[in-house]
GROMACS .gro file of C-alpha atoms in nm:
model
  314
    1MET     CA    1   4.624   6.007  -4.136
    2TYR     CA    2   4.426   5.871  -4.431
    3LEU     CA    3   4.240   5.599  -4.241
    4LYS     CA    4   4.139   5.844  -3.969
    5LYS     CA    5   3.985   6.073  -4.232
    6LEU     CA    6   3.779   5.785  -4.368
    7TRP     CA    7   3.650   5.699  -4.021
    8GLU     CA    8   3.567   6.061  -3.946
    9LYS     CA    9   3.307   6.043  -4.219
   10GLU     CA   10   3.129   5.774  -4.015
   11LEU     CA   11   3.219   5.859  -3.654
   12ASN     CA   12   3.256   6.164  -3.434
   13ILE     CA   13   3.617   6.143  -3.316
   14LEU     CA   14   3.694   6.384  -3.032
   15PRO     CA   15   4.044   6.527  -2.971
   16TYR     CA   16   4.277   6.316  -2.757
   17SER     CA   17   4.351   6.611  -2.526
   18LEU     CA   18   3.982   6.642  -2.438
   19LEU     CA   19   3.925   6.269  -2.393
   20ARG     CA   20   4.239   6.230  -2.183
   21ALA     CA   21   4.131   6.513  -1.952
   22LEU     CA   22   3.787   6.352  -1.908
   23ASP     CA   23   3.952   6.016  -1.844
   24LEU     CA   24   4.168   6.158  -1.564
   25ILE     CA   25   3.869   6.331  -1.404
   26ILE     CA   26   3.664   6.010  -1.412
   27ARG     CA   27   3.951   5.803  -1.271
   28SER     CA   28   3.990   6.035  -0.972
   29SER     CA   29   3.620   6.058  -0.883
   30PRO     CA   30   3.327   5.831  -0.786
   31LEU     CA   31   3.232   5.833  -1.155
   32LYS     CA   32   3.492   5.565  -1.206
   33LYS     CA   33   3.251   5.298  -1.078
   34ILE     CA   34   2.996   5.400  -1.340
   35PHE     CA   35   3.229   5.429  -1.638
   36SER     CA   36   3.478   5.153  -1.557
   37CYS     CA   37   3.484   4.870  -1.811
   38ASN     CA   38   3.654   4.578  -1.641
   39TYR     CA   39   3.489   4.315  -1.862
   40ILE     CA   40   3.598   4.324  -2.225
   41SER     CA   41   3.452   4.032  -2.415
   42ASN     CA   42   3.618   4.066  -2.751
   43THR     CA   43   3.948   4.264  -2.774
   44ASP     CA   44   4.030   4.237  -3.147
   45ARG     CA   45   3.828   3.920  -3.199
   46ASP     CA   46   3.466   3.868  -3.294
   47LEU     CA   47   3.324   3.643  -3.023
   48HIS     CA   48   2.966   3.717  -3.120
   49SER     CA   49   2.973   3.623  -3.491
   50LEU     CA   50   2.899   3.976  -3.609
   51TYR     CA   51   3.185   4.020  -3.858
   52GLU     CA   52   3.032   3.807  -4.133
   53ASN     CA   53   2.692   3.976  -4.102
   54TYR     CA   54   2.795   4.335  -4.172
   55SER     CA   55   2.956   4.497  -4.473
   56PRO     CA   56   3.249   4.743  -4.441
   57LYS     CA   57   3.153   5.082  -4.297
   58ILE     CA   58   3.413   5.283  -4.484
   59SER     CA   59   3.501   5.292  -4.852
   60ILE     CA   60   3.753   5.461  -5.078
   61SER     CA   61   3.657   5.716  -5.341
   62LYS     CA   62   3.704   5.646  -5.710
   63ASN     CA   63   3.955   5.931  -5.731
   64ASP     CA   64   4.170   5.780  -5.456
   65LYS     CA   65   4.161   5.438  -5.622
   66LYS     CA   66   4.266   5.603  -5.946
   67LYS     CA   67   4.577   5.739  -5.770
   68LEU     CA   68   4.678   5.385  -5.672
   69LEU     CA   69   4.626   5.253  -6.022
   70GLN     CA   70   4.829   5.532  -6.177
   71LYS     CA   71   5.116   5.514  -5.925
   72PHE     CA   72   5.179   5.144  -5.994
   73ASN     CA   73   5.053   5.130  -6.354
   74LEU     CA   74   4.760   4.902  -6.264
   75LYS     CA   75   4.430   4.841  -6.437
   76ASP     CA   76   4.094   4.850  -6.265
   77ASP     CA   77   4.038   4.475  -6.306
   78ASP     CA   78   4.386   4.363  -6.198
   79LYS     CA   79   4.396   4.091  -5.933
   80ILE     CA   80   4.602   4.203  -5.631
   81VAL     CA   81   4.751   3.991  -5.351
   82CYS     CA   82   4.917   4.151  -5.049
   83VAL     CA   83   5.202   3.961  -4.883
   84ASN     CA   84   5.273   4.064  -4.523
   85VAL     CA   85   5.582   3.893  -4.376
   86ARG     CA   86   5.693   3.993  -4.028
   87ASP     CA   87   6.066   4.020  -3.963
   88GLY     CA   88   6.279   4.202  -3.705
   89ALA     CA   89   6.320   4.527  -3.897
   90TYR     CA   90   6.017   4.723  -3.777
   91LEU     CA   91   6.080   4.696  -3.401
   92LYS     CA   92   6.435   4.819  -3.449
   93THR     CA   93   6.300   5.145  -3.591
   94ILE     CA   94   6.071   5.225  -3.296
   95TYR     CA   95   6.257   5.080  -2.995
   96ASP     CA   96   6.612   5.127  -2.874
   97PRO     CA   97   6.774   4.782  -2.824
   98LYS     CA   98   6.970   4.929  -2.531
   99HIS     CA   99   6.649   4.980  -2.334
  100HIS     CA  100   6.408   4.722  -2.479
  101ASN     CA  101   6.422   4.347  -2.526
  102LEU     CA  102   6.352   4.310  -2.897
  103ASN     CA  103   6.378   3.931  -2.884
  104HIS     CA  104   6.061   3.865  -2.682
  105HIS     CA  105   5.856   3.821  -3.003
  106ASN     CA  106   6.119   3.704  -3.248
  107TYR     CA  107   5.960   3.358  -3.251
  108ARG     CA  108   5.710   3.530  -3.483
  109ASP     CA  109   5.972   3.650  -3.733
  110CYS     CA  110   5.990   3.485  -4.075
  111LYS     CA  111   6.221   3.464  -4.374
  112ILE     CA  112   6.085   3.625  -4.690
  113GLU     CA  113   6.291   3.376  -4.895
  114ASN     CA  114   6.039   3.102  -4.807
  115PHE     CA  115   5.772   3.298  -4.996
  116LYS     CA  116   5.959   3.325  -5.324
  117GLU     CA  117   5.811   3.011  -5.481
  118THR     CA  118   5.459   3.118  -5.389
  119ILE     CA  119   5.506   3.471  -5.520
  120ASN     CA  120   5.635   3.337  -5.852
  121TYR     CA  121   5.333   3.106  -5.868
  122LEU     CA  122   5.098   3.400  -5.815
  123LEU     CA  123   5.282   3.600  -6.081
  124ASP     CA  124   5.237   3.311  -6.326
  125LEU     CA  125   4.863   3.336  -6.257
  126ASN     CA  126   4.880   3.705  -6.348
  127TYR     CA  127   4.830   3.839  -5.997
  128LYS     CA  128   4.986   4.171  -5.902
  129VAL     CA  129   5.179   4.093  -5.583
  130PHE     CA  130   5.257   4.365  -5.328
  131ARG     CA  131   5.489   4.288  -5.041
  132VAL     CA  132   5.362   4.531  -4.777
  133GLY     CA  133   5.525   4.653  -4.457
  134VAL     CA  134   5.680   4.970  -4.320
  135LYS     CA  135   6.034   4.828  -4.281
  136LYS     CA  136   6.201   4.518  -4.425
  137GLU     CA  137   6.529   4.347  -4.348
  138ASN     CA  138   6.582   4.244  -4.710
  139PHE     CA  139   6.418   4.213  -5.049
  140LEU     CA  140   6.354   3.919  -5.279
  141ASP     CA  141   6.548   3.900  -5.603
  142ILE     CA  142   6.235   3.879  -5.818
  143ASN     CA  143   6.254   4.098  -6.126
  144HIS     CA  144   5.898   4.104  -6.255
  145LYS     CA  145   5.679   4.393  -6.361
  146ASN     CA  146   5.391   4.262  -6.148
  147TYR     CA  147   5.590   4.222  -5.826
  148PHE     CA  148   5.607   4.530  -5.605
  149ASP     CA  149   5.859   4.516  -5.322
  150ARG     CA  150   6.129   4.780  -5.359
  151SER     CA  151   5.899   5.004  -5.563
  152TYR     CA  152   5.628   4.974  -5.298
  153THR     CA  153   5.874   5.058  -5.020
  154LEU     CA  154   6.006   5.363  -5.207
  155ASN     CA  155   5.654   5.493  -5.272
  156ARG     CA  156   5.484   5.377  -4.953
  157GLU     CA  157   5.235   5.608  -4.782
  158ASP     CA  158   4.958   5.521  -4.537
  159TYR     CA  159   4.687   5.573  -4.795
  160ILE     CA  160   4.850   5.319  -5.030
  161ASP     CA  161   4.820   5.045  -4.766
  162VAL     CA  162   4.451   5.124  -4.720
  163LEU     CA  163   4.390   5.123  -5.096
  164LEU     CA  164   4.570   4.792  -5.139
  165ALA     CA  165   4.374   4.636  -4.854
  166GLU     CA  166   4.040   4.736  -5.004
  167ASN     CA  167   4.128   4.626  -5.355
  168CYS     CA  168   4.318   4.301  -5.297
  169GLN     CA  169   4.173   3.957  -5.370
  170PHE     CA  170   4.328   3.824  -5.051
  171CYS     CA  171   4.625   3.873  -4.819
  172ILE     CA  172   4.897   3.626  -4.723
  173SER     CA  173   5.020   3.712  -4.375
  174THR     CA  174   5.239   3.584  -4.094
  175GLY     CA  175   5.035   3.793  -3.851
  176SER     CA  176   5.108   4.159  -3.776
  177GLY     CA  177   4.952   4.504  -3.774
  178PHE     CA  178   4.878   4.530  -4.146
  179ASP     CA  179   4.616   4.255  -4.109
  180ALA     CA  180   4.375   4.506  -3.955
  181LEU     CA  181   4.333   4.676  -4.293
  182PRO     CA  182   4.207   4.379  -4.498
  183ARG     CA  183   3.994   4.295  -4.193
  184ILE     CA  184   3.816   4.632  -4.225
  185PHE     CA  185   3.726   4.557  -4.586
  186ARG     CA  186   3.628   4.193  -4.525
  187LYS     CA  187   3.912   4.054  -4.734
  188PRO     CA  188   4.022   3.691  -4.681
  189ILE     CA  189   4.355   3.631  -4.510
  190LEU     CA  190   4.577   3.327  -4.547
  191PHE     CA  191   4.780   3.298  -4.228
  192VAL     CA  192   5.106   3.106  -4.249
  193ASN     CA  193   5.369   3.054  -3.978
  194LEU     CA  194   5.109   3.133  -3.713
  195LEU     CA  195   5.196   3.072  -3.349
  196PRO     CA  196   5.062   2.987  -3.096
  197ILE     CA  197   4.804   2.756  -3.247
  198ILE     CA  198   4.531   2.845  -2.997
  199ASN     CA  199   4.540   3.206  -3.119
  200TYR     CA  200   4.440   3.127  -3.475
  201HIS     CA  201   4.192   3.369  -3.634
  202SER     CA  202   3.868   3.177  -3.621
  203PHE     CA  203   3.590   3.426  -3.693
  204CYS     CA  204   3.623   3.478  -4.071
  205LYS     CA  205   3.485   3.201  -4.292
  206LYS     CA  206   3.722   3.262  -4.581
  207ASP     CA  207   4.044   3.275  -4.375
  208LEU     CA  208   4.282   2.981  -4.382
  209THR     CA  209   4.570   2.897  -4.146
  210ILE     CA  210   4.883   2.686  -4.113
  211CYS     CA  211   5.116   2.708  -3.813
  212LYS     CA  212   5.487   2.696  -3.744
  213HIS     CA  213   5.627   2.363  -3.628
  214LEU     CA  214   5.765   2.282  -3.283
  215TYR     CA  215   6.051   2.040  -3.222
  216ASP     CA  216   6.204   1.899  -2.905
  217SER     CA  217   6.399   1.579  -2.976
  218LYS     CA  218   6.160   1.530  -3.269
  219LYS     CA  219   5.893   1.715  -3.458
  220LEU     CA  220   5.580   1.745  -3.243
  221SER     CA  221   5.243   1.660  -3.392
  222ILE     CA  222   4.946   1.888  -3.330
  223GLN     CA  223   4.821   1.628  -3.083
  224ASP     CA  224   5.157   1.641  -2.901
  225ILE     CA  225   5.142   2.021  -2.883
  226PHE     CA  226   4.802   2.008  -2.716
  227TYR     CA  227   4.888   1.716  -2.487
  228GLN     CA  228   5.213   1.873  -2.366
  229LYS     CA  229   5.049   2.215  -2.328
  230PHE     CA  230   5.271   2.394  -2.578
  231TYR     CA  231   4.972   2.553  -2.752
  232ASN     CA  232   4.970   2.900  -2.595
  233GLY     CA  233   5.325   3.040  -2.581
  234LEU     CA  234   5.320   3.416  -2.637
  235ASP     CA  235   5.688   3.505  -2.603
  236THR     CA  236   6.021   3.363  -2.709
  237ASP     CA  237   6.115   3.269  -2.349
  238PHE     CA  238   5.825   3.022  -2.337
  239TYR     CA  239   5.978   2.818  -2.617
  240LEU     CA  240   6.334   2.848  -2.486
  241LYS     CA  241   6.237   2.741  -2.133
  242ASN     CA  242   6.055   2.438  -2.269
  243GLY     CA  243   6.347   2.338  -2.489
  244LEU     CA  244   6.151   2.389  -2.808
  245GLN     CA  245   6.280   2.480  -3.150
  246VAL     CA  246   6.042   2.688  -3.361
  247VAL     CA  247   6.058   2.602  -3.732
  248GLU     CA  248   5.896   2.799  -4.010
  249ASN     CA  249   5.666   2.656  -4.274
  250SER     CA  250   5.864   2.542  -4.575
  251SER     CA  251   5.844   2.704  -4.915
  252ASN     CA  252   5.643   2.404  -5.037
  253GLU     CA  253   5.398   2.419  -4.746
  254ILE     CA  254   5.328   2.786  -4.818
  255LEU     CA  255   5.278   2.713  -5.188
  256ILE     CA  256   5.041   2.421  -5.122
  257VAL     CA  257   4.818   2.618  -4.885
  258THR     CA  258   4.817   2.916  -5.124
  259LYS     CA  259   4.686   2.687  -5.399
  260GLU     CA  260   4.418   2.569  -5.157
  261MET     CA  261   4.327   2.928  -5.070
  262ILE     CA  262   4.280   3.017  -5.437
  263ALA     CA  263   4.075   2.703  -5.498
  264ARG     CA  264   3.850   2.786  -5.202
  265LEU     CA  265   3.797   3.145  -5.319
  266ASN     CA  266   3.711   3.017  -5.667
  267ASN     CA  267   3.468   2.761  -5.520
  268GLU     CA  268   3.680   2.479  -5.663
  269PHE     CA  269   3.787   2.321  -5.335
  270ILE     CA  270   3.625   1.993  -5.230
  271LEU     CA  271   3.614   1.933  -4.855
  272THR     CA  272   3.667   1.560  -4.805
  273LYS     CA  273   3.534   1.363  -4.510
  274ASP     CA  274   3.887   1.304  -4.376
  275ASN     CA  275   3.959   1.677  -4.389
  276LEU     CA  276   3.628   1.762  -4.228
  277ASP     CA  277   3.695   1.516  -3.945
  278LEU     CA  278   4.038   1.670  -3.876
  279GLN     CA  279   3.892   2.023  -3.886
  280LYS     CA  280   3.639   1.920  -3.622
  281LEU     CA  281   3.905   1.758  -3.403
  282ILE     CA  282   4.138   2.059  -3.396
  283LYS     CA  283   3.856   2.312  -3.356
  284ASN     CA  284   3.696   2.121  -3.069
  285LYS     CA  285   4.033   2.105  -2.896
  286ILE     CA  286   4.093   2.478  -2.940
  287GLN     CA  287   3.742   2.564  -2.828
  288ASN     CA  288   3.767   2.353  -2.513
  289LEU     CA  289   4.110   2.489  -2.418
  290SER     CA  290   4.017   2.852  -2.471
  291LYS     CA  291   3.688   2.874  -2.282
  292ASP     CA  292   3.663   3.193  -2.073
  293LYS     CA  293   3.979   3.333  -2.235
  294PHE     CA  294   3.796   3.564  -2.479
  295LYS     CA  295   3.966   3.414  -2.784
  296HIS     CA  296   3.691   3.249  -2.986
  297GLY     CA  297   3.321   3.253  -3.059
  298LYS     CA  298   3.222   3.023  -3.343
  299LEU     CA  299   3.527   2.872  -3.512
  300LEU     CA  300   3.439   2.949  -3.872
  301SER     CA  301   3.774   2.945  -4.052
  302ASP     CA  302   3.969   2.631  -4.142
  303PHE     CA  303   4.323   2.506  -4.123
  304GLY     CA  304   4.503   2.403  -4.442
  305GLU     CA  305   4.413   2.053  -4.559
  306ASP     CA  306   4.769   1.933  -4.630
  307TYR     CA  307   4.895   2.086  -4.303
  308LEU     CA  308   4.636   1.896  -4.096
  309ARG     CA  309   4.681   1.569  -4.281
  310LYS     CA  310   5.059   1.567  -4.234
  311ASN     CA  311   5.082   1.715  -3.885
  312PHE     CA  312   4.778   1.626  -3.674
  313TYR     CA  313   4.900   1.278  -3.579
  314ASP     CA  314   5.253   1.144  -3.533
   0.00000   0.00000   0.00000
């Protein structure tokens, strides 16, 4: 695996068979009390504000980058955006529906069609847009030399994902495994269709987030979601049992927040007092509700301006 080879240049990685044998020995002996780690303070989140203070520990060679450029006919100074949209295709390839409930996380699935307007906007700005992902339910009907969807899928290898992650300007994501790669290389991520709201990625200053909408008899405001305790549902049953309909961000919402993301990265975004006040309100609420749950340290990243303005209050 390409990523493993990069890490082996920085870390001593012992064979699984050896580590598993040691693990079993420790578990069955008094050593367990010494080596047991019952308190994990971070999982995949930076609760101690370390991420922003350290540069990436691995890097890609010039020769490997050259392979990426040649494979997709790119130039060294091309601006790349990765688009990572979760749908139901991937789980179907690794789990048998007869023996696994594949619907428990389908509240996270999204329609790629809602990203078409944004992708065309990025193409008009001369970005090279790669729709990443191992498996996809369908493809967009965008015929443009700078949009890589089918061609990416046909040529996909693990090393290509790593190369794209290191060389992209930013990533647009609905939240799935690919996000770990731009994280490694300190690349900004625009999260759209995130759910639940309390799990937003807070530890990266340049990240930006908008969330899916919840409806009962009407569309719930962000205040409603917090007040009615609908802020932490982690499986589809939670929303079904509470009579909630989960609605994706619209094509226009995704386009608006993408424009904001680009403006922020170009230092052209002006944070107004009204926006700042709403950012403080939602972050204070999230911080207070997630104490002792190992979700957040400092809440450094923001929510989209238009999303907050239109959805915080009724």
